[in-house]
Structure formats: C-alpha cells, structure tokens
Coordinates of C-alpha atoms in Angstrom, one line a residue:
Chain C
M1 CA -105.1 81.7 147.0
S2 CA -101.4 79.6 146.5
K3 CA -98.2 81.2 145.2
G4 CA -97.7 79.8 142.7
A5 CA -101.6 80.7 141.3
R6 CA -101.0 84.0 142.1
W7 CA -98.1 83.3 139.6
V8 CA -100.3 82.4 137.0
V9 CA -101.7 85.4 137.1
L10 CA -99.6 88.0 137.4
L11 CA -97.6 86.6 134.7
L12 CA -101.0 86.5 132.3
P13 CA -101.5 89.5 130.8
L14 CA -97.3 89.4 129.9
A15 CA -97.9 86.4 128.0
A16 CA -101.3 87.4 126.6
F17 CA -99.2 91.2 125.4
L18 CA -95.7 88.8 123.9
L19 CA -98.3 86.7 122.3
L20 CA -99.8 90.3 120.6
V21 CA -97.0 91.4 120.3
G22 CA -95.8 88.0 118.3
F23 CA -99.1 88.1 116.4
L24 CA -98.3 92.4 115.7
L25 CA -94.4 92.1 114.4
R26 CA -95.3 88.8 111.9
G27 CA -98.3 91.2 110.0
L28 CA -95.6 94.7 110.0
F29 CA -93.1 92.2 107.9
S30 CA -96.3 90.9 106.3
D31 CA -97.4 91.9 102.4
P32 CA -100.6 92.5 102.9
T33 CA -101.3 92.9 98.7
E34 CA -100.0 89.3 98.8
L35 CA -103.1 87.4 98.7
S36 CA -103.4 83.4 97.9
S37 CA -104.8 82.5 94.7
A38 CA -109.0 80.5 95.5
L39 CA -108.2 78.6 92.6
V40 CA -105.4 76.8 93.9
G41 CA -105.6 72.9 92.8
K42 CA -108.3 74.2 90.9
P43 CA -108.8 72.8 87.1
V44 CA -108.4 77.1 84.7
P45 CA -111.6 77.5 83.9
Q46 CA -113.2 77.3 80.5
F47 CA -112.5 80.9 78.2
S48 CA -112.5 81.8 74.4
V49 CA -110.3 84.2 73.3
P50 CA -108.9 85.8 69.6
D51 CA -105.5 85.1 69.0
L52 CA -103.0 88.5 70.1
Y53 CA -101.5 88.2 66.3
Q54 CA -104.5 86.5 64.4
P55 CA -107.3 87.6 65.7
V56 CA -109.3 85.4 63.8
Q57 CA -108.0 82.3 65.2
T58 CA -109.5 81.0 68.8
R59 CA -108.0 80.3 71.5
T60 CA -109.4 78.2 74.4
D61 CA -108.6 76.8 78.3
A62 CA -106.7 73.5 75.8
V63 CA -104.0 75.3 75.6
L64 CA -103.0 75.2 79.7
S65 CA -102.9 72.0 80.2
G66 CA -100.4 68.9 78.5
K67 CA -97.4 70.0 79.9
P68 CA -96.1 72.0 82.6
M69 CA -96.7 75.9 82.1
L70 CA -96.9 78.4 83.7
L71 CA -99.6 81.3 82.4
N72 CA -98.5 85.2 82.5
V73 CA -100.5 87.9 83.4
W74 CA -99.0 90.8 81.9
A75 CA -99.8 94.5 79.8
T76 CA -98.1 97.6 78.2
W77 CA -99.5 100.0 80.9
C78 CA -97.5 97.3 83.3
P79 CA -94.1 98.6 85.1
T80 CA -93.6 95.9 86.0
C81 CA -94.1 93.6 83.3
R82 CA -91.2 95.2 81.5
A83 CA -89.3 94.7 84.4
E84 CA -89.9 91.0 84.2
H85 CA -89.7 90.7 80.4
A86 CA -86.0 89.8 80.2
Y87 CA -86.2 87.4 82.4
L88 CA -89.4 85.2 81.1
N89 CA -87.3 85.6 78.0
E90 CA -84.7 83.7 79.8
L91 CA -87.0 81.1 81.5
A92 CA -88.4 81.2 77.4
A93 CA -84.7 80.1 76.4
Q94 CA -84.1 77.4 79.1
G95 CA -87.5 75.5 78.1
V96 CA -89.9 76.8 80.0
A97 CA -93.7 76.6 78.3
I98 CA -95.5 80.0 79.0
V99 CA -99.2 80.9 77.7
G100 CA -98.9 85.3 77.8
L101 CA -102.4 86.4 78.3
N102 CA -102.1 90.0 77.7
Y103 CA -104.5 91.6 79.7
K104 CA -106.9 94.6 79.0
D105 CA -104.0 96.1 76.8
D106 CA -104.8 99.5 75.6
S107 CA -104.3 98.7 72.1
R108 CA -103.4 94.9 70.1
E109 CA -101.2 96.5 68.4
K110 CA -99.4 98.3 71.2
A111 CA -98.8 95.0 73.0
V112 CA -97.2 93.0 69.2
R113 CA -95.2 95.8 69.3
W114 CA -93.8 95.3 72.0
L115 CA -93.6 91.6 71.7
N116 CA -91.8 93.0 68.5
T117 CA -89.0 94.1 70.9
L118 CA -88.8 93.0 73.7
G119 CA -89.1 89.1 72.5
D120 CA -91.6 86.6 72.4
P121 CA -91.2 83.8 75.4
Y122 CA -95.2 83.3 75.1
T123 CA -95.7 79.7 73.4
V124 CA -99.2 81.0 73.5
N125 CA -101.0 85.5 72.7
L126 CA -104.2 84.9 74.1
F127 CA -105.2 88.6 74.7
D128 CA -108.2 89.4 77.0
E129 CA -109.5 92.8 75.7
K130 CA -112.1 92.9 78.6
G131 CA -110.8 91.1 81.7
A132 CA -113.1 88.7 81.6
V133 CA -110.3 85.9 81.2
A134 CA -108.4 87.0 84.2
L135 CA -111.7 87.6 85.5
E136 CA -111.8 84.4 86.1
F137 CA -108.0 83.3 87.1
G138 CA -108.7 86.1 89.6
V139 CA -106.6 88.3 88.6
Y140 CA -106.5 91.8 91.0
G141 CA -103.2 93.7 89.2
A142 CA -100.6 92.6 86.4
P143 CA -98.2 90.8 86.7
E144 CA -99.2 88.0 87.8
T145 CA -97.7 84.5 87.2
F146 CA -100.0 80.8 87.5
L147 CA -98.3 77.7 87.7
I148 CA -100.3 75.5 85.8
D149 CA -100.1 71.3 85.7
S150 CA -99.9 68.8 83.0
Q151 CA -103.5 68.1 83.5
G152 CA -104.7 71.7 83.4
Q153 CA -105.1 72.1 87.4
I154 CA -104.1 76.0 89.2
R155 CA -100.5 74.8 91.4
Y156 CA -99.9 78.1 92.3
R157 CA -100.0 81.4 91.8
H158 CA -97.4 84.2 92.6
V159 CA -98.4 88.0 92.3
G160 CA -95.6 90.6 91.0
D161 CA -92.6 90.1 88.7
V162 CA -91.1 87.3 87.9
N163 CA -86.8 87.1 88.1
E164 CA -84.3 84.8 89.5
R165 CA -84.9 85.3 93.4
V166 CA -89.0 83.9 92.8
W167 CA -87.4 81.4 90.7
Q168 CA -85.0 80.0 93.1
G169 CA -88.0 80.0 95.3
E170 CA -91.6 79.1 95.6
L171 CA -92.3 79.4 92.3
G172 CA -89.6 77.7 90.7
K173 CA -89.0 75.0 93.1
R174 CA -93.0 73.9 92.3
Y175 CA -92.7 74.6 88.4
R176 CA -89.1 71.6 88.6
A177 CA -91.0 69.3 91.0
L178 CA -93.9 69.3 88.7
M179 CA -91.5 68.6 86.0
A180 CA -89.6 65.8 87.6
E181 CA -92.9 64.2 88.3
Y182 CA -93.4 65.0 84.5
E183 CA -90.5 63.8 83.3
G184 CA -91.3 60.7 85.7
G185 CA -94.6 59.5 83.9
Q186 CA -93.3 60.5 80.6
N187 CA -91.0 57.4 80.6
Chain J
M1 CA -114.5 133.1 111.8
R2 CA -111.5 130.4 111.7
A3 CA -114.2 128.4 112.3
G4 CA -116.7 128.5 109.6
W5 CA -114.0 128.9 107.8
L6 CA -113.6 125.3 108.4
S7 CA -116.9 124.0 108.3
F8 CA -116.9 125.1 104.9
C9 CA -114.4 123.6 103.2
L10 CA -115.9 120.6 105.6
M11 CA -119.3 120.8 104.0
V12 CA -118.0 121.5 100.5
G13 CA -115.3 118.4 101.2
L14 CA -118.4 115.7 102.3
F15 CA -120.7 117.4 99.3
V16 CA -117.8 116.6 96.5
C17 CA -116.5 112.8 98.0
S18 CA -121.1 111.9 97.8
A19 CA -120.9 113.4 94.9
A20 CA -118.1 111.4 93.9
L21 CA -119.1 108.0 95.5
A22 CA -122.7 108.6 94.0
Q23 CA -121.4 108.6 90.7
S24 CA -120.2 104.5 91.2
A25 CA -123.1 103.3 90.8
K26 CA -125.3 106.0 88.9
N27 CA -124.5 104.5 85.0
Y28 CA -126.3 101.6 85.6
V29 CA -129.7 101.1 84.9
F30 CA -132.3 98.6 86.0
D31 CA -135.5 97.2 85.5
D32 CA -136.2 96.2 88.7
A33 CA -136.3 98.6 92.2
A34 CA -135.9 95.2 94.3
K35 CA -132.5 94.1 91.8
E36 CA -131.3 97.6 92.3
A37 CA -131.6 97.2 95.7
T38 CA -129.2 93.5 95.6
F39 CA -126.9 95.6 93.9
R40 CA -125.6 98.9 95.4
E41 CA -126.0 96.1 99.4
L42 CA -123.6 93.7 97.1
I43 CA -120.8 96.4 95.7
G44 CA -120.7 97.7 99.1
E45 CA -119.9 94.7 100.9
L46 CA -117.5 93.5 98.3
R47 CA -113.8 94.5 99.1
C48 CA -111.7 95.4 96.1
P49 CA -109.0 93.4 96.1
K50 CA -106.4 95.6 94.5
C51 CA -106.4 98.5 96.9
Q52 CA -106.9 96.5 100.5
N53 CA -109.4 99.2 102.1
Q54 CA -112.2 100.1 100.3
S55 CA -115.8 98.4 98.8
I56 CA -116.4 98.1 95.2
A57 CA -118.7 100.8 94.8
D58 CA -115.6 103.1 96.8
S59 CA -113.5 102.4 94.6
N60 CA -113.2 103.1 91.3
A61 CA -110.2 101.4 90.7
E62 CA -109.8 99.3 86.6
L63 CA -110.7 96.0 88.8
A64 CA -113.2 97.3 90.9
V65 CA -115.3 99.3 88.1
D66 CA -115.2 94.9 86.2
L67 CA -116.1 93.5 89.4
R68 CA -118.7 96.3 89.8
E69 CA -119.8 95.3 85.8
R70 CA -119.9 91.7 86.1
T71 CA -122.1 92.1 89.8
Y72 CA -124.5 94.6 87.6
Q73 CA -125.1 91.4 84.8
M74 CA -125.2 89.3 87.6
V75 CA -128.1 91.1 88.7
Q76 CA -129.1 92.1 85.8
E77 CA -129.3 88.0 85.2
G78 CA -131.3 87.5 88.0
A79 CA -128.4 86.3 90.6
S80 CA -129.8 86.3 94.4
K81 CA -127.3 88.5 96.2
Q82 CA -125.1 84.7 97.7
E83 CA -124.7 83.9 93.9
V84 CA -122.9 87.0 93.7
I85 CA -120.9 86.6 96.4
D86 CA -120.5 82.7 95.4
Y87 CA -119.0 83.3 91.7
M88 CA -116.3 86.7 93.6
V89 CA -115.1 84.4 96.5
A90 CA -114.8 81.3 94.0
R91 CA -112.2 83.3 92.2
Y92 CA -110.8 86.5 94.7
G93 CA -111.0 84.2 98.0
D94 CA -112.7 84.9 101.4
F95 CA -110.6 88.3 101.4
V96 CA -113.6 89.5 98.6
H97 CA -116.3 89.5 100.9
Y98 CA -116.3 92.3 103.9
Q99 CA -118.0 89.8 105.4
P100 CA -115.7 86.4 106.1
P101 CA -117.1 82.7 107.0
V102 CA -116.9 81.2 110.1
T103 CA -113.6 79.5 109.8
V104 CA -110.8 77.4 111.9
A105 CA -108.7 81.0 110.8
T106 CA -111.5 83.2 111.7
S107 CA -113.1 82.3 114.2
I108 CA -110.6 84.4 117.2
L109 CA -112.3 86.9 115.1
W110 CA -115.9 85.9 115.7
W111 CA -115.6 84.6 119.2
G112 CA -112.6 86.4 120.5
P113 CA -114.7 89.5 121.1
L114 CA -116.9 87.2 123.8
G115 CA -114.8 85.6 125.1
V116 CA -112.4 88.3 125.7
L117 CA -115.7 89.3 127.5
I118 CA -116.3 85.9 129.3
I119 CA -112.4 87.0 131.0
G120 CA -113.3 90.2 131.2
G121 CA -116.7 88.5 133.5
I122 CA -114.9 85.6 135.7
V123 CA -112.5 87.9 137.0
V124 CA -115.2 90.7 138.2
V125 CA -117.0 87.2 139.9
L126 CA -114.4 86.2 141.8
R127 CA -112.7 89.9 142.7
V128 CA -115.9 90.6 144.2
R129 CA -116.5 87.7 145.9
Q130 CA -112.7 87.1 147.1
Q131 CA -113.3 91.8 148.4
R132 CA -116.8 89.9 150.6
H133 CA -115.5 87.0 152.2
R134 CA -112.3 88.6 153.6
E135 CA -112.5 88.1 157.1
V136 CA -111.8 91.3 158.9
E137 CA -109.0 90.3 161.6
W138 CA -108.3 92.6 164.6
S139 CA -105.0 92.7 167.1
A140 CA -105.9 92.4 170.3
E141 CA -104.6 96.0 170.9
E142 CA -106.8 97.0 168.3
Q143 CA -109.8 95.4 169.9
A144 CA -108.7 97.5 172.8
Q145 CA -108.9 100.7 171.7
L146 CA -112.2 99.7 169.4
D147 CA -113.5 98.7 173.1
A148 CA -112.5 102.1 175.1
L149 CA -114.5 104.5 172.0
R150 CA -117.2 103.0 172.5
Q151 CA -117.0 103.1 175.9
R152 CA -117.4 107.2 175.2
Q153 CA -119.8 107.4 172.9
K154 CA -121.7 105.1 176.0
G155 CA -121.3 107.8 178.6
E156 CA -121.3 110.5 176.1
N157 CA -125.4 109.6 175.7
E158 CA -125.9 109.3 179.5

C-alpha cells in the first residue's frame, strides 16, 4: 500500500466519525415535534361544518379562497392558543384575513365566551366539534396555522403559537410574498 | 426475599400494562374476523403524530383515539390496509407510518446497513489476503541460526 493510500485509510474512520457527530449535533438542536405538513402544495380539503356563532349556518371549504389568508386551529383548552391570541388580534387589525377553526372544544359556549372576552380576530369561525376537519388537514395539536393562497391551496403550515418572531420569520415572509403577488395580479 | 418482591412488582406492572393495552382496542366490535385482524395490524403500524414514539394502539392521546376511530370506520366500510395507510400518509405524511417508503431521503435507512456490511466484508477480505501474501523475509543471521538448530536436531535424532 502506498503512503498516500495508507493515510486515506487511516483518516477514513475519523471522517466518518466527524460526519456522524455533525449529524447528531443537528438532531440535538432540531425540534422533533415539528413535522412538515403533507398537505403543502395541495388544495384545501373539502369540508362542511357549522359556524361557531350560528349552529344553523353551514360553512364549507369555499371560505378558504379568494385571497391569501391564514387558517388558525385553536381551542379554549389550549394554553398556547391563549398566548398567541393577542397577536392574532394585532394581525387582524393590520388587515390579515384569518379563518378560525375551533378544534374539539369543550363546548360551543366556552369558545364563544373566549372570543367575546379576548376579542375575535377571525373573519369566519368554523366549529369542528369532533375534529373531523382537523383530521383532513393533518392537524396533530393546537395551535396550528396554515397559510392558504388565493386559489385555496395550502402553502405552509406553522406549528405552535404565532408571535412577532414567527411573523418576521418564515410564516410572515411567505404571507407577504403571497400578498404582493395577489395585489400585483389585482392591478 | 427481595428478588421475590421485585419479580412480584414486575408481574403486577406487566399485568396492568397489558390490561391497558388491551383496553385500547376493546371497544371496537367487528362483523368480520379478517377486518379485525386488519384493524389490529394497522393500529400497531400507524404512529401517533402527537406522541412521537408510540403507535396509535399504544397511545391514549386524544389524537390517537381519533385516528383509531377513523381507522375503525374505514376498515368497517371495507377499506384495505393499504387504503387506510395511504389515507393517513396523505394527511400526516410518512411520519405516521412506522414503515418508511423507499425514497431518496430514506434510502440510507434501507441500504445503509447493507452498505456497512459490504464495506466491512471487503476490509476483512483485503486484510486476510494481505497477511497471507506477506513474504517472510530472513536476515542472513536468522538463516544461520535456523540452520544451526536444524543441524542440532538432526544430530539428536541420529
């Protein structure tokens, strides 16, 4: 074996080890609970649920198109939803369209009371009593926020609360890009 | 005595655990044994997205209960095993199935162990060959020593 080849063989395990260390380090600092949505790039699933305020009124997936918007999955039993609520109010005041999907809440009254006391940032309120719609969206916890484009296509999913940092990050950036595209198309 | 207590506790623990496991599928009634078998296979193979390292059979998280319920409905309505898996993967991604599909991203999981085995095999073969072919080199001094020993042995034998 030539001297060069010998060095390569000697250093190979070290290189493999460093590669493994890099891989494991990345794993150490990544959040395993954050799953990418299987629905990104797909149209919103079809559904039909009652309105949160008016049980007799039926809402369908038609409410999720027309302009770029957010679909926020929430419930009164979810503490993180309470934490993000003030920020959602703020976004709504800025003109961001947010549809609320109330997910398996304890009761309709409790959800309505929550919106009456904390403010209602949602343009439409969907009442998903059994979680059937959430299952179609692949929701695995609350809160989750989907970004939907004007064609009713799911573009992004954020798991966890929406706050200033998130809105400056991926979710907000993608929303602003979609909005710019949408407004460009309008003119 | 202590070992006895320990095994007793273990036994009780196992009993309680298995009772809890059995409970997760207890409420589901099937009109067909084949459907029940499919259902049991599925809930053992589908992973609960909320709880990371449990199948939906093992978990009592709300989401696992919902997914079990949906699996039950689909199987009762005559869906095949693959149909249920496809349905779940379409909504929750590959994560939801404990058997990842063969894609570029997962190829290392499928072929990695085989690759390591092959590389190991090649290294072993090369090493063995190298040793076998190594020339035994003698210095003149060693040769003289050997000759002397042989001579002596010859002398003793005679």
